[in-house]
GROMACS .gro file of C-alpha atoms in nm:
model
  169
    1MET     CA    1   0.000   0.000   0.000
    2GLU     CA    2   0.130   0.336  -0.093
    3GLU     CA    3   0.191   0.613   0.159
    4GLN     CA    4  -0.072   0.830  -0.013
    5ASN     CA    5  -0.345   0.581   0.080
    6LYS     CA    6  -0.282   0.631   0.454
    7ILE     CA    7  -0.522   0.865   0.631
    8GLU     CA    8  -0.643   0.924   0.983
    9ILE     CA    9  -1.004   0.824   1.036
   10TYR     CA   10  -1.052   0.752   1.403
   11GLN     CA   11  -0.928   0.943   1.705
   12LEU     CA   12  -0.999   0.830   2.058
   13LYS     CA   13  -1.153   1.063   2.313
   14ASP     CA   14  -0.813   1.110   2.479
   15LYS     CA   15  -0.715   1.301   2.160
   16GLN     CA   16  -0.374   1.133   2.177
   17THR     CA   17  -0.430   0.798   2.016
   18VAL     CA   18  -0.489   0.826   1.644
   19VAL     CA   19  -0.509   0.511   1.438
   20LYS     CA   20  -0.379   0.559   1.087
   21VAL     CA   21  -0.569   0.342   0.844
   22GLN     CA   22  -0.518   0.251   0.482
   23PHE     CA   23  -0.782   0.273   0.212
   24GLU     CA   24  -0.755   0.029  -0.074
   25GLN     CA   25  -1.015  -0.156  -0.279
   26GLU     CA   26  -1.290   0.064  -0.130
   27THR     CA   27  -1.233  -0.048   0.228
   28VAL     CA   28  -1.015   0.022   0.531
   29TRP     CA   29  -0.728  -0.206   0.630
   30LEU     CA   30  -0.560  -0.245   0.972
   31ASN     CA   31  -0.303  -0.495   1.095
   32ARG     CA   32  -0.312  -0.665   1.436
   33HIS     CA   33  -0.088  -0.404   1.598
   34GLN     CA   34  -0.315  -0.124   1.478
   35LEU     CA   35  -0.621  -0.314   1.604
   36ALA     CA   36  -0.448  -0.359   1.940
   37THR     CA   37  -0.388   0.017   1.958
   38LEU     CA   38  -0.742   0.095   1.847
   39PHE     CA   39  -0.903  -0.126   2.111
   40ASP     CA   40  -0.637  -0.094   2.384
   41ARG     CA   41  -0.574  -0.466   2.403
   42ASP     CA   42  -0.262  -0.673   2.344
   43VAL     CA   43  -0.197  -0.833   2.007
   44LYS     CA   44  -0.265  -1.184   2.144
   45THR     CA   45  -0.616  -1.083   2.257
   46ILE     CA   46  -0.687  -0.926   1.918
   47GLY     CA   47  -0.557  -1.241   1.749
   48LYS     CA   48  -0.792  -1.454   1.962
   49HIS     CA   49  -1.091  -1.244   1.854
   50ILE     CA   50  -0.985  -1.254   1.489
   51ASN     CA   51  -0.944  -1.632   1.500
   52ASN     CA   52  -1.291  -1.667   1.659
   53VAL     CA   53  -1.444  -1.455   1.382
   54PHE     CA   54  -1.319  -1.709   1.128
   55LYS     CA   55  -1.375  -2.020   1.344
   56GLU     CA   56  -1.738  -1.924   1.403
   57GLY     CA   57  -1.791  -1.866   1.030
   58GLU     CA   58  -1.883  -1.500   1.071
   59LEU     CA   59  -1.646  -1.399   0.791
   60GLU     CA   60  -1.442  -1.579   0.524
   61LYS     CA   61  -1.071  -1.524   0.574
   62GLU     CA   62  -0.994  -1.531   0.201
   63VAL     CA   63  -1.226  -1.234   0.146
   64VAL     CA   64  -1.133  -1.006   0.436
   65VAL     CA   65  -0.758  -1.062   0.486
   66ALA     CA   66  -0.478  -0.933   0.265
   67LYS     CA   67  -0.107  -1.003   0.301
   68ILE     CA   68   0.075  -0.682   0.227
   69ALA     CA   69   0.448  -0.638   0.193
   70THR     CA   70   0.560  -0.384   0.451
   71THR     CA   71   0.908  -0.232   0.457
   72THR     CA   72   1.057  -0.126   0.790
   73GLN     CA   73   1.394  -0.017   0.922
   74HIS     CA   74   1.615  -0.315   1.005
   75GLY     CA   75   1.649  -0.345   1.382
   76ALA     CA   76   2.015  -0.445   1.398
   77ILE     CA   77   2.173  -0.284   1.092
   78GLU     CA   78   2.155   0.092   1.061
   79GLY     CA   79   2.046   0.221   0.721
   80LYS     CA   80   1.915  -0.117   0.607
   81THR     CA   81   1.548  -0.198   0.553
   82GLN     CA   82   1.360  -0.525   0.565
   83THR     CA   83   1.036  -0.633   0.404
   84LYS     CA   84   0.780  -0.865   0.563
   85ASN     CA   85   0.435  -0.979   0.455
   86ILE     CA   86   0.189  -0.864   0.720
   87GLU     CA   87  -0.178  -0.960   0.740
   88TYR     CA   88  -0.417  -0.668   0.715
   89TYR     CA   89  -0.785  -0.698   0.798
   90ASN     CA   90  -1.062  -0.508   0.624
   91LEU     CA   91  -1.345  -0.308   0.777
   92ASP     CA   92  -1.563  -0.615   0.825
   93VAL     CA   93  -1.304  -0.768   1.059
   94ILE     CA   94  -1.240  -0.436   1.235
   95ILE     CA   95  -1.610  -0.397   1.313
   96SER     CA   96  -1.647  -0.761   1.418
   97VAL     CA   97  -1.352  -0.740   1.656
   98GLY     CA   98  -1.475  -0.402   1.780
   99TYR     CA   99  -1.803  -0.558   1.888
  100ARG     CA  100  -1.623  -0.848   2.060
  101VAL     CA  101  -1.342  -0.679   2.252
  102LYS     CA  102  -1.405  -0.562   2.606
  103SER     CA  103  -1.225  -0.239   2.681
  104GLN     CA  104  -1.304   0.128   2.730
  105GLN     CA  105  -1.172   0.202   2.381
  106GLY     CA  106  -1.373  -0.088   2.242
  107THR     CA  107  -1.683   0.068   2.395
  108GLN     CA  108  -1.593   0.407   2.246
  109PHE     CA  109  -1.546   0.243   1.907
  110ARG     CA  110  -1.886   0.070   1.929
  111ILE     CA  111  -2.054   0.400   2.019
  112TRP     CA  112  -1.873   0.572   1.731
  113ALA     CA  113  -1.953   0.295   1.479
  114THR     CA  114  -2.317   0.274   1.586
  115GLN     CA  115  -2.356   0.650   1.552
  116ARG     CA  116  -2.205   0.641   1.200
  117LEU     CA  117  -2.453   0.368   1.107
  118LYS     CA  118  -2.746   0.562   1.253
  119ASP     CA  119  -2.636   0.877   1.070
  120PHE     CA  120  -2.610   0.684   0.745
  121LEU     CA  121  -2.951   0.522   0.786
  122VAL     CA  122  -3.129   0.844   0.887
  123LYS     CA  123  -2.965   1.054   0.616
  124GLY     CA  124  -3.023   0.778   0.361
  125TYR     CA  125  -3.390   0.759   0.456
  126ALA     CA  126  -3.427   1.138   0.435
  127ILE     CA  127  -3.255   1.151   0.097
  128ASN     CA  128  -3.472   0.866  -0.035
  129GLU     CA  129  -3.788   1.038   0.093
  130LYS     CA  130  -3.684   1.359  -0.083
  131ARG     CA  131  -3.607   1.171  -0.405
  132LEU     CA  132  -3.942   0.993  -0.390
  133HIS     CA  133  -4.122   1.325  -0.347
  134GLU     CA  134  -3.924   1.478  -0.636
  135LYS     CA  135  -4.003   1.179  -0.859
  136GLN     CA  136  -4.374   1.210  -0.776
  137GLN     CA  137  -4.357   1.579  -0.872
  138GLU     CA  138  -4.178   1.492  -1.198
  139VAL     CA  139  -4.443   1.231  -1.282
  140LEU     CA  140  -4.718   1.484  -1.207
  141HIS     CA  141  -4.554   1.743  -1.435
  142LEU     CA  142  -4.504   1.481  -1.704
  143LYS     CA  143  -4.870   1.376  -1.688
  144THR     CA  144  -4.979   1.739  -1.707
  145GLY     CA  145  -4.753   1.795  -2.007
  146ILE     CA  146  -4.889   1.487  -2.182
  147GLN     CA  147  -5.249   1.602  -2.119
  148ILE     CA  148  -5.172   1.946  -2.263
  149LEU     CA  149  -5.010   1.796  -2.573
  150SER     CA  150  -5.298   1.551  -2.619
  151ARG     CA  151  -5.554   1.832  -2.608
  152ALA     CA  152  -5.344   2.037  -2.850
  153ILE     CA  153  -5.322   1.745  -3.092
  154GLU     CA  154  -5.698   1.689  -3.070
  155ALA     CA  155  -5.763   2.059  -3.129
  156LYS     CA  156  -5.526   2.061  -3.426
  157ASN     CA  157  -5.697   1.760  -3.573
  158GLU     CA  158  -6.023   1.953  -3.546
  159ASN     CA  159  -5.854   2.259  -3.703
  160ASN     CA  160  -5.947   2.474  -3.403
  161GLU     CA  161  -5.660   2.721  -3.374
  162ASN     CA  162  -5.828   2.929  -3.102
  163GLU     CA  163  -5.856   2.623  -2.877
  164ILE     CA  164  -5.486   2.540  -2.936
  165LEU     CA  165  -5.386   2.890  -2.823
  166ASN     CA  166  -5.607   2.861  -2.510
  167ILE     CA  167  -5.453   2.523  -2.420
  168PHE     CA  168  -5.100   2.663  -2.419
  169LYS     CA  169  -5.203   2.970  -2.221
   0.00000   0.00000   0.00000
């Protein structure tokens, strides 16, 4: 994943912990260390929850996990880098783990995620209601236009020019 795909999307209430996430293929990707930071749990606990998500059949691993080559500074040799394949988990896994983990930050995440969902549903409903109303108005205008044209055609067929002018007034 390129550096340009990294953005900040979630900041905890303490205003200090910011989890940088990566967008790719229209979803968000985090690795286990980032999930551990997000939910304030150790990597082993996060791993346990991830494994349970797959063991219980909630998600299919092949669909929601990507191995991404990540380059880091070599720990022992200055100036040298090393590349490792690290598993990243998409938004489906992040949400699933977020609803499983028990921590203050996990609770904050659930509140945040639930509010985003509510906002989406309410705004989506309001937008759809507005669109439906606009469509009904368009249909009404279209019907009126068709009626006017029909009367004009009938009047023309009867060679009644005065009636045609009255119709369009």
